[in-house]
Short mmCIF file of C-alpha atoms in Angstrom, two decimals:
data_model
loop_
_atom_site.label_atom_id
_atom_site.label_comp_id
_atom_site.label_asym_id
_atom_site.label_seq_id
_atom_site.Cartn_x
_atom_site.Cartn_y
_atom_site.Cartn_z
CA ILE A 1 -0.08 0.03 0.01
CA HIS A 2 2.70 2.40 0.95
CA CYS A 3 4.49 1.77 -2.38
CA PHE A 4 1.36 2.55 -4.63
CA LEU A 5 0.65 5.64 -2.49
CA GLY A 6 4.04 6.92 -3.53
CA GLY A 7 6.27 5.78 -0.57
CA ASP A 8 9.93 6.48 -0.25
CA ARG A 9 11.83 4.95 -3.35
CA GLY A 10 14.59 3.97 -1.06
CA TYR A 11 12.19 1.48 0.62
CA LEU A 12 11.47 -0.26 -2.91
CA GLN A 13 15.20 -0.46 -3.45
CA GLY A 14 15.87 -2.26 -0.22
CA THR A 15 17.36 0.71 1.68
CA GLY A 16 15.91 3.60 3.71
CA HIS A 17 13.75 0.98 5.54
CA ARG A 18 13.46 2.94 8.77
CA ARG A 19 12.90 6.27 7.04
CA ALA A 20 9.94 4.80 5.01
CA ASP A 21 8.50 3.25 8.06
CA ALA A 22 8.80 6.51 9.76
CA ARG A 23 6.94 8.48 7.03
CA ALA A 24 4.16 5.59 6.61
CA GLY A 25 2.19 7.09 9.35
CA GLN A 26 2.16 10.39 7.54
CA LEU A 27 1.25 8.93 4.19
CA LEU A 28 -1.64 6.56 5.47
CA GLY A 29 -3.78 7.99 8.06
CA PRO A 30 -6.78 6.56 9.74
CA ALA A 31 -9.15 7.99 7.07
CA ASP A 32 -7.15 6.51 4.13
CA PHE A 33 -7.23 3.21 5.85
CA ALA A 34 -11.07 3.29 6.25
CA LEU A 35 -11.47 4.33 2.60
CA LEU A 36 -9.32 1.36 1.37
CA SER A 37 -11.25 -1.10 3.36
CA SER A 38 -14.58 0.45 2.16
CA CYS A 39 -13.25 -0.13 -1.54
CA CYS A 40 -12.33 -3.65 -0.85
CA ALA A 41 -15.82 -4.60 0.66
CA VAL A 42 -17.50 -3.11 -2.31
CA VAL A 43 -15.38 -4.93 -4.83
CA CYS A 44 -16.05 -8.24 -2.82
CA VAL A 45 -19.72 -7.63 -2.77
CA LEU A 46 -19.91 -7.13 -6.48
CA GLY A 47 -17.82 -10.14 -7.21
CA ILE A 48 -20.33 -12.32 -5.00
CA CYS A 49 -23.35 -11.02 -6.98
CA LEU A 50 -21.68 -11.43 -10.23
CA LEU A 51 -21.21 -15.21 -9.28
CA ILE A 52 -24.68 -15.64 -7.98
CA THR A 53 -26.07 -14.21 -11.25
CA MET A 54 -24.00 -16.51 -13.36
CA SER A 55 -25.02 -19.48 -11.27
CA SER A 56 -28.69 -18.66 -11.61
CA ASP A 57 -28.40 -18.08 -15.33
CA GLU A 58 -26.81 -21.44 -15.84
CA SER A 59 -29.28 -23.26 -13.93
CA ASP A 60 -32.11 -21.76 -16.12
CA ARG A 61 -30.32 -22.74 -19.28
CA GLY A 62 -31.56 -25.80 -21.06
CA GLU A 63 -29.17 -28.05 -22.80
CA SER A 64 -30.11 -30.23 -25.91
CA GLN A 65 -29.11 -33.78 -25.76
CA PRO A 66 -30.11 -36.88 -27.59
CA ALA A 67 -32.59 -39.16 -26.48
CA GLY A 68 -31.95 -42.72 -25.29
CA ARG A 69 -33.03 -45.38 -23.07
CA ILE A 70 -33.42 -45.09 -19.40
CA THR A 71 -30.21 -45.58 -17.41
CA LYS A 72 -29.14 -45.23 -13.63
CA GLY A 73 -28.55 -41.64 -12.79
CA GLY A 74 -26.78 -39.82 -9.94
CA ARG A 75 -29.91 -38.67 -7.78
CA SER A 76 -28.62 -38.12 -4.32
CA ARG A 77 -29.50 -40.20 -1.47
CA ALA A 78 -31.01 -37.21 0.44
CA THR A 79 -33.17 -36.50 -2.54
CA ARG A 80 -34.39 -40.06 -2.68
CA ALA A 81 -35.36 -40.06 0.87
CA HIS A 82 -37.19 -36.76 0.72
CA ALA A 83 -39.24 -38.09 -2.37
CA ALA A 84 -39.92 -41.35 -0.48
CA ASP A 85 -41.26 -39.38 2.71
CA ALA A 86 -43.31 -37.01 0.65
CA SER A 87 -46.83 -37.15 1.79
CA SER A 88 -48.92 -34.32 1.05
CA GLY A 89 -51.13 -33.64 -2.21
CA GLY A 90 -48.73 -34.20 -6.57
CA LEU A 91 -45.39 -32.23 -17.32
CA SER A 92 -46.22 -29.98 -20.89
CA SER A 93 -46.77 -26.56 -21.96
CA ALA A 94 -46.39 -23.93 -24.86
CA GLY A 95 -43.03 -22.92 -23.22
CA GLY A 96 -39.43 -23.47 -23.72
CA SER A 97 -37.61 -26.23 -22.39
CA ALA A 98 -35.66 -23.80 -20.13
CA GLY A 99 -37.89 -20.96 -19.46
CA ALA A 100 -41.69 -21.52 -19.87
CA THR A 101 -41.97 -19.37 -22.74
CA GLY A 102 -45.47 -20.50 -23.64
CA GLY A 103 -48.88 -18.89 -22.59
CA ILE A 104 -51.12 -19.60 -19.78
CA SER A 105 -54.75 -18.81 -20.25
CA SER A 106 -56.11 -17.11 -17.26
CA GLY A 107 -59.59 -17.54 -17.71
CA ARG A 108 -62.11 -14.93 -15.92
CA THR A 109 -59.69 -13.86 -12.92
CA THR A 110 -57.17 -11.06 -12.96
CA VAL A 111 -54.55 -11.27 -10.26
CA ALA A 112 -52.15 -8.53 -8.89
CA GLY A 113 -52.27 -6.64 -12.18
CA ILE A 114 -51.68 -9.52 -14.44
CA GLY A 115 -54.68 -9.48 -16.98
CA PRO A 116 -56.14 -12.36 -19.09
CA MET A 117 -53.31 -12.61 -21.54
CA GLU A 118 -50.54 -15.04 -22.40
CA ARG A 119 -48.17 -15.69 -19.52
CA GLY A 120 -44.84 -17.12 -19.30
CA GLY A 121 -41.65 -17.32 -17.23
CA ALA A 122 -41.84 -14.82 -14.32
CA LYS A 123 -45.13 -13.85 -14.97
CA ALA A 124 -46.45 -17.32 -14.85
CA ARG A 125 -44.82 -18.01 -11.55
CA ALA A 126 -46.26 -14.66 -10.21
CA TRP A 127 -49.67 -15.69 -11.26
CA PHE A 128 -49.68 -19.03 -9.73
CA ASN A 129 -48.08 -17.56 -6.48
CA ALA A 130 -50.63 -14.91 -6.25
CA TYR A 131 -53.53 -17.50 -6.82
CA GLY A 132 -51.93 -19.77 -4.43
CA GLN A 133 -52.11 -17.32 -1.50
CA ARG A 134 -55.81 -18.56 -1.00
CA ARG A 135 -54.37 -21.70 0.57
CA ARG A 136 -52.69 -19.65 3.20
CA GLY A 137 -55.64 -17.74 4.19
CA GLY A 138 -56.06 -15.19 1.36
CA SER A 139 -58.86 -14.63 -1.07
CA ILE A 140 -59.21 -13.16 -4.52
CA SER A 141 -61.63 -10.23 -4.64
CA GLY A 142 -61.80 -7.70 -7.26
CA GLY A 143 -58.82 -8.87 -9.24
CA VAL A 144 -56.48 -8.32 -6.45
CA VAL A 145 -55.29 -10.82 -3.64
CA ALA A 146 -56.65 -9.88 -0.16
CA SER A 147 -55.43 -11.42 3.00
CA GLY A 148 -57.61 -12.36 5.89
CA GLY A 149 -60.42 -13.94 3.49
CA THR A 150 -61.98 -17.34 3.96
CA GLY A 151 -60.55 -18.46 0.79
CA THR A 152 -63.80 -20.07 -0.44
CA THR A 153 -65.19 -19.30 -3.79
CA ALA A 154 -68.73 -19.19 -5.45
CA ALA A 155 -68.15 -22.54 -6.81
CA ALA A 156 -67.23 -24.11 -3.59
CA SER A 157 -69.94 -22.15 -1.56
CA ALA A 158 -72.62 -23.38 -4.03
CA LEU A 159 -72.04 -27.08 -3.27
CA GLN A 160 -75.60 -27.85 -1.90
CA GLU A 161 -76.80 -30.58 0.53
CA GLY A 162 -77.16 -33.63 -1.86
CA ASP A 163 -74.36 -32.58 -4.20
CA PRO A 164 -72.22 -35.62 -5.02
CA LEU A 165 -69.15 -33.57 -4.53
CA ARG A 166 -69.96 -32.79 -1.08
CA GLY A 167 -67.44 -34.88 1.08
CA PHE A 168 -66.00 -36.29 -2.18
CA GLU A 169 -62.27 -36.72 -1.80
CA LEU A 170 -59.86 -36.27 -4.82
CA SER A 171 -56.27 -37.66 -4.08
CA PHE A 172 -54.86 -36.34 -7.25
CA LEU A 173 -55.49 -34.12 -10.22
CA SER A 174 -53.03 -35.99 -12.72
CA LEU A 175 -52.15 -33.97 -15.75
CA SER A 176 -50.41 -36.25 -18.14
CA GLY A 177 -48.55 -36.12 -21.42
CA VAL A 178 -45.91 -33.61 -20.42
CA ASP A 179 -42.81 -33.39 -22.74
CA ASP A 180 -39.90 -30.92 -23.42
CA SER A 181 -42.30 -28.12 -24.55
CA VAL A 182 -42.78 -27.09 -20.76
CA SER A 183 -40.15 -25.86 -18.43
CA PRO A 184 -39.30 -28.06 -15.37
CA ARG A 185 -39.02 -24.95 -13.42
CA THR A 186 -42.70 -24.06 -14.30
CA LEU A 187 -43.96 -27.28 -13.12
CA CYS A 188 -42.26 -27.20 -9.92
CA ASP A 189 -43.68 -23.83 -9.22
CA ILE A 190 -47.43 -24.86 -10.09
CA SER A 191 -46.66 -28.04 -7.65
CA GLN A 192 -45.44 -26.08 -4.76
CA GLU A 193 -48.56 -23.95 -4.86
CA PHE A 194 -51.19 -26.73 -5.56
CA SER A 195 -50.23 -29.89 -3.86
CA PHE A 196 -53.02 -31.99 -5.39
CA VAL A 197 -51.32 -31.65 -9.11
CA GLU A 198 -49.57 -34.66 -10.15
CA TRP A 199 -47.51 -34.68 -13.49
CA GLY A 200 -47.74 -37.75 -15.74
CA VAL A 201 -44.71 -38.63 -17.82
CA ASN A 202 -45.05 -41.11 -20.64
CA PHE A 203 -42.40 -43.65 -21.37
CA ARG A 204 -42.01 -45.80 -24.60
CA ALA A 205 -38.53 -46.61 -25.80
CA GLU A 206 -39.25 -46.15 -29.59
CA LYS A 207 -41.16 -42.73 -28.86
CA GLN A 208 -38.98 -41.15 -26.13
CA GLY A 209 -38.04 -37.55 -26.80
CA ARG A 210 -39.00 -38.16 -30.45
CA GLU A 211 -42.78 -37.52 -30.55
CA PRO A 212 -45.24 -35.22 -28.57
CA ARG A 213 -46.40 -36.62 -25.28
CA TYR A 214 -43.13 -38.41 -24.74
CA ALA A 215 -40.25 -36.12 -22.81
CA SER A 216 -36.68 -36.75 -23.72
CA LEU A 217 -34.22 -38.16 -20.95
CA ALA A 218 -32.41 -34.64 -21.20
CA TRP A 219 -35.56 -33.15 -20.12
CA LEU A 220 -35.88 -35.58 -17.24
CA ARG A 221 -32.41 -34.86 -16.17
CA LEU A 222 -33.17 -31.12 -16.09
CA LEU A 223 -36.24 -31.91 -13.93
CA GLN A 224 -33.96 -33.83 -11.51
CA GLU A 225 -31.51 -30.93 -11.33
CA GLU A 226 -34.41 -28.46 -10.61
CA ILE A 227 -35.73 -30.71 -7.81
CA ASP A 228 -32.42 -31.04 -6.26
CA ARG A 229 -31.77 -27.28 -6.35
CA ARG A 230 -35.04 -26.55 -4.76
CA GLN A 231 -34.36 -29.21 -2.04
CA GLN A 232 -30.95 -27.65 -1.34
CA SER A 233 -32.40 -24.09 -1.12
CA GLY A 234 -34.63 -25.35 1.72
CA LYS A 235 -37.72 -23.96 0.24
CA PHE A 236 -38.97 -27.40 -1.20
CA ALA A 237 -42.34 -28.86 -1.15
CA PRO A 238 -43.22 -32.48 -2.49
CA ILE A 239 -43.80 -32.80 -6.20
CA HIS A 240 -45.52 -35.51 -7.54
CA PHE A 241 -44.90 -37.32 -10.71
CA ALA A 242 -46.33 -40.62 -12.09
CA ALA A 243 -44.58 -42.73 -14.85
CA HIS A 244 -46.80 -44.17 -17.75
CA LEU A 245 -45.07 -47.16 -19.11
CA GLY A 246 -45.94 -48.47 -22.59
CA GLY A 247 -44.26 -50.70 -25.08
CA GLU A 248 -41.18 -52.86 -24.14
CA TYR A 249 -40.94 -50.78 -20.89
CA CYS A 250 -44.31 -52.21 -19.97
CA ILE A 251 -43.71 -55.60 -21.05
CA ASP A 252 -40.26 -55.80 -19.00
CA VAL A 253 -42.31 -55.04 -15.82
CA LEU A 254 -44.89 -57.58 -16.61
CA LYS A 255 -42.35 -60.16 -16.86
CA GLY A 256 -40.81 -59.54 -13.36
CA ASP A 257 -37.94 -56.94 -14.15
CA THR A 258 -37.93 -54.57 -11.41
CA SER A 259 -34.82 -52.51 -12.50
CA LEU A 260 -36.58 -49.91 -14.50
CA VAL A 261 -39.18 -49.06 -11.67
CA ARG A 262 -36.34 -48.99 -9.22
CA THR A 263 -34.44 -46.58 -11.36
CA LEU A 264 -37.43 -44.25 -11.81
CA TRP A 265 -38.09 -44.35 -8.12
CA GLU A 266 -34.53 -43.74 -6.85
CA ASP A 267 -32.96 -41.70 -9.38
CA TYR A 268 -35.92 -39.63 -10.57
CA GLY A 269 -38.51 -39.61 -7.73
CA PHE A 270 -41.29 -41.27 -9.37
CA LEU A 271 -43.72 -42.52 -6.61
CA ARG A 272 -46.54 -44.12 -8.91
CA VAL A 273 -46.01 -46.30 -12.01
CA HIS A 274 -48.68 -46.74 -14.37
CA LEU A 275 -48.87 -50.00 -16.61
CA CYS A 276 -50.68 -49.75 -19.81
CA PRO A 277 -50.69 -53.19 -21.36
CA THR A 278 -52.95 -52.52 -24.44
CA GLN A 279 -52.56 -52.42 -28.11
CA ALA A 280 -52.57 -48.87 -28.29
CA HIS A 281 -49.66 -48.54 -25.93
CA GLY A 282 -47.69 -51.06 -28.06
CA VAL A 283 -48.37 -54.16 -25.98
CA ASN A 284 -49.78 -57.47 -27.17
CA SER A 285 -52.69 -57.98 -24.68
CA SER A 286 -54.02 -61.38 -25.99
CA GLN A 287 -52.19 -63.22 -23.07
CA LEU A 288 -51.71 -60.95 -20.20
CA LYS A 289 -53.04 -63.44 -17.62
CA LYS A 290 -49.68 -65.46 -17.99
CA TYR A 291 -47.87 -62.31 -16.35
CA LEU A 292 -49.98 -62.60 -13.28
CA PRO A 293 -47.38 -64.29 -11.01
CA THR A 294 -44.40 -62.18 -12.26
CA LEU A 295 -46.17 -58.95 -12.05
CA LYS A 296 -47.14 -59.83 -8.54
CA SER A 297 -43.38 -60.45 -7.70
CA VAL A 298 -42.66 -56.86 -8.75
CA ILE A 299 -45.54 -55.23 -6.86
CA VAL A 300 -44.32 -57.18 -3.76
CA ALA A 301 -40.64 -56.29 -4.09
CA LEU A 302 -41.18 -52.57 -4.31
CA PRO A 303 -43.81 -51.73 -1.64
CA GLN A 304 -42.81 -47.93 -1.68
CA VAL A 305 -44.10 -47.63 -5.04
CA GLU A 306 -47.74 -47.53 -6.14
CA PHE A 307 -48.46 -49.61 -9.13
CA VAL A 308 -51.39 -48.48 -11.24
CA LEU A 309 -52.80 -51.00 -13.84
CA LEU A 310 -55.17 -49.76 -16.63
CA VAL A 311 -58.61 -51.37 -16.58
CA THR A 312 -60.10 -51.83 -19.94
CA LYS A 313 -61.67 -54.69 -21.92
CA GLU A 314 -58.39 -55.63 -23.12
CA THR A 315 -56.71 -56.00 -19.52
CA ARG A 316 -59.66 -57.38 -17.45
CA ALA A 317 -58.21 -61.08 -17.76
CA LEU A 318 -55.31 -59.54 -15.54
CA THR A 319 -57.01 -56.90 -13.62
CA PHE A 320 -59.90 -59.10 -12.36
CA GLN A 321 -57.37 -61.68 -11.07
CA LEU A 322 -55.29 -58.87 -9.17
CA MET A 323 -58.55 -57.44 -7.72
CA ASN A 324 -59.06 -60.85 -6.13
CA ASP A 325 -55.90 -60.69 -4.22
CA CYS A 326 -54.94 -57.14 -3.88
CA GLN A 327 -51.77 -55.59 -2.75
CA PRO A 328 -51.57 -52.56 -0.55
CA ASN A 329 -49.81 -50.80 -3.24
CA LEU A 330 -51.78 -51.57 -6.23
CA ALA A 331 -54.24 -49.30 -7.79
CA PHE A 332 -56.66 -49.24 -10.76
CA LEU A 333 -57.32 -46.72 -13.37
CA TYR A 334 -60.76 -46.90 -15.14
CA ASP A 335 -60.43 -45.76 -18.78
CA ALA A 336 -63.78 -44.50 -20.49
CA GLU A 337 -63.21 -46.52 -23.68
CA ASP A 338 -66.26 -45.41 -25.37
CA GLY A 339 -65.57 -41.65 -25.17
CA GLU A 340 -63.13 -39.37 -27.00
CA ALA A 341 -61.32 -37.19 -24.79
CA ALA A 342 -61.68 -34.18 -26.89
CA ILE A 343 -62.55 -33.45 -30.60
CA GLU A 344 -60.37 -31.03 -31.97
CA THR A 345 -61.67 -28.22 -34.17
CA PRO A 346 -59.90 -26.39 -37.01
CA THR A 347 -59.14 -23.31 -34.86
CA GLY A 348 -57.54 -25.62 -32.11
CA GLY A 349 -60.45 -25.52 -29.43
CA SER A 350 -62.41 -28.65 -28.48
CA SER A 351 -66.11 -29.70 -28.88
CA GLN A 352 -67.92 -31.42 -26.18
CA PRO A 353 -66.95 -35.13 -25.90
CA SER A 354 -69.31 -37.96 -26.35
CA LYS A 355 -71.11 -39.31 -23.18
CA VAL A 356 -69.13 -41.88 -21.18
CA ARG A 357 -70.09 -44.36 -18.62
CA ARG A 358 -68.12 -44.20 -15.17
CA PRO A 359 -68.20 -47.70 -13.40
CA ALA A 360 -68.16 -48.28 -9.69
CA PRO A 361 -64.69 -48.74 -8.45
CA CYS A 362 -62.95 -52.06 -7.38
CA PRO A 363 -65.14 -53.14 -4.36
CA HIS A 364 -62.29 -53.70 -1.98
CA PRO A 365 -62.59 -50.53 0.01
CA GLY A 366 -58.76 -50.14 0.56
CA ILE A 367 -57.83 -50.13 -2.99
CA HIS A 368 -57.01 -46.82 -4.58
CA CYS A 369 -58.84 -46.03 -7.93
CA GLY A 370 -58.92 -43.38 -10.49
CA TYR A 371 -60.90 -42.56 -13.54
CA GLY A 372 -59.72 -41.33 -17.06
CA GLY A 373 -61.20 -40.81 -20.50
CA GLY A 374 -63.47 -38.18 -21.91
CA LEU A 375 -62.05 -35.68 -19.43
CA THR A 376 -61.47 -31.87 -20.70
CA SER A 377 -60.98 -28.50 -19.09
CA ASP A 378 -64.66 -27.82 -19.96
CA ASN A 379 -66.44 -30.70 -18.55
CA LEU A 380 -64.22 -31.63 -15.45
CA ALA A 381 -66.60 -30.41 -13.04
CA SER A 382 -69.66 -32.26 -14.28
CA GLU A 383 -67.62 -35.48 -14.93
CA LEU A 384 -66.25 -35.26 -11.26
CA ARG A 385 -69.91 -35.36 -10.12
CA LYS A 386 -70.53 -38.43 -12.39
CA ILE A 387 -67.38 -40.14 -10.85
CA ALA A 388 -68.70 -39.06 -7.24
CA THR A 389 -71.99 -40.71 -7.73
CA ALA A 390 -70.29 -43.88 -9.24
CA VAL A 391 -67.90 -43.94 -6.27
CA GLY A 392 -70.89 -43.44 -3.87
CA SER A 393 -68.58 -43.15 -0.67
CA SER A 394 -67.02 -40.10 0.82
CA ARG A 395 -64.66 -42.35 2.45
CA ARG A 396 -63.21 -43.60 -0.98
CA PRO A 397 -60.77 -41.12 -2.29
CA VAL A 398 -59.93 -41.20 -6.09
CA TRP A 399 -58.01 -39.38 -8.67
CA VAL A 400 -58.67 -38.20 -12.14
CA ASP A 401 -56.34 -38.34 -15.21
CA LEU A 402 -56.32 -36.22 -18.30
CA GLU A 403 -54.20 -36.47 -21.27
CA SER A 404 -55.80 -36.16 -24.66
CA GLY A 405 -58.10 -33.27 -23.13
CA LEU A 406 -54.97 -31.14 -22.49
CA ARG A 407 -53.66 -30.97 -26.14
CA SER A 408 -54.08 -28.18 -28.49
CA ARG A 409 -53.25 -27.68 -32.10
CA GLY A 410 -51.49 -24.77 -33.73
CA PRO A 411 -49.36 -23.58 -36.83
CA GLY A 412 -46.43 -25.82 -36.59
CA ARG A 413 -47.56 -27.59 -33.60
CA PRO A 414 -50.02 -30.56 -34.39
CA ASP A 415 -50.20 -31.97 -31.02
CA GLU A 416 -49.03 -29.77 -28.04
CA PHE A 417 -49.63 -29.74 -24.17
CA ASP A 418 -51.78 -26.70 -23.51
CA LEU A 419 -50.94 -25.15 -20.10
CA GLY A 420 -53.80 -22.95 -20.48
CA LYS A 421 -56.26 -25.99 -20.27
CA ALA A 422 -54.07 -27.54 -17.51
CA TRP A 423 -54.52 -24.35 -15.46
CA ALA A 424 -58.19 -24.32 -16.00
CA CYS A 425 -58.52 -27.74 -14.64
CA ILE A 426 -56.41 -26.57 -11.67
CA ARG A 427 -58.66 -23.76 -11.02
CA THR A 428 -61.91 -25.84 -11.32
CA VAL A 429 -60.65 -28.46 -8.69
CA PHE A 430 -59.24 -25.73 -6.54
CA ASP A 431 -62.60 -23.57 -6.62
CA LEU A 432 -64.49 -26.80 -5.81
CA ASP A 433 -62.61 -26.93 -2.37
CA LEU A 434 -62.47 -30.75 -2.45
CA PRO A 435 -61.14 -32.27 0.78
CA ARG A 436 -57.88 -34.16 0.44
CA PRO A 437 -57.39 -37.61 1.97
CA ARG A 438 -54.91 -38.31 4.80
CA PRO A 439 -51.44 -39.18 3.73
CA THR A 440 -51.32 -42.86 2.54
CA PHE A 441 -50.73 -44.51 -0.70
CA ALA A 442 -53.72 -42.84 -2.06
CA SER A 443 -52.50 -39.34 -1.31
CA ARG A 444 -48.84 -39.04 -1.36
#
């Protein structure tokens, strides 16, 4: 410091040490040292801010990687333990894989100055965060979030005595078919505000990352990194995902191979696995009954995973046998085969689907059941009432699964996950204020 401030030249040359030391007190007074200290502190703070900014930008940047088969990953033991312990309520939009650049249709409500327009990125997160404040004691009134309200809406308060939805318990709203068109960050933001949301990811080897509705493995790694980052930050709520297996992935499980399911659970945090052994999902369903003993062995070997079996005319030879000897981690999804999920119009909208029949659930009271097929954002409330009537019990929690009813068409996008439709479904369920079941296989 003395040298840079013009200290004695003899000091720099190795001579005049004492003379330089004597003059140092005159060259650097207390005020000079205070100024230098302040400058150093400012430089350090600016450096730290720059590092934080670079780290945040890097975490939001998506990377394009080739798709491939699922392999063992490097998910931390702490993350797996957290996923296994998740016990409160839950992937594809029109956004980019790293920033949720697509739109979210707001519907009728305007929250905190965000009007009914296309929303993406930070605006989307602000929208969901504002609407989600009702879960914490706020209410939405006049387009602005207000605290201290009751948090109930006209839809919830309109449930009259005798309404099938009174006391009806919904364990999950499963939104399936997510893919690379939506940011993992946006999905996590939604899940942290609405714990009843579950994201369904389709798995089929020949289509993975190559067709809509099938997320790439690179996208799954980004999802894993986002969940790990949130867990390490200390602001993490359980985020719920279900794997829908078709093709050879499904056949491997039917044959008794536990490696794939174990990988999905340990490395990616999937707590539920759907088996879809039908022709439409690339599986020869003519001899499903022969897989009964091997499938049972997989279910017993992984009690921490809930296995969901699709119930249709094709699968009844297998499903009926399993219903006779149910395992606690086995569930059934009733698919309405006679109803189209949504009939697309030339403008990308959807018309009303045909009427579908909702069968009664498995008679065993302890078995978790779900309903899918023919569900759209437009008819969800009315179909929930039909399902509640079919279930006929307020102590029988079920979930609903939507996939085709969440798709839209647009220029250059023939089959796209519509985050606006997903949001409309979330709003419908939230406004109905349906009770959630206690933490079990049916509600984790």
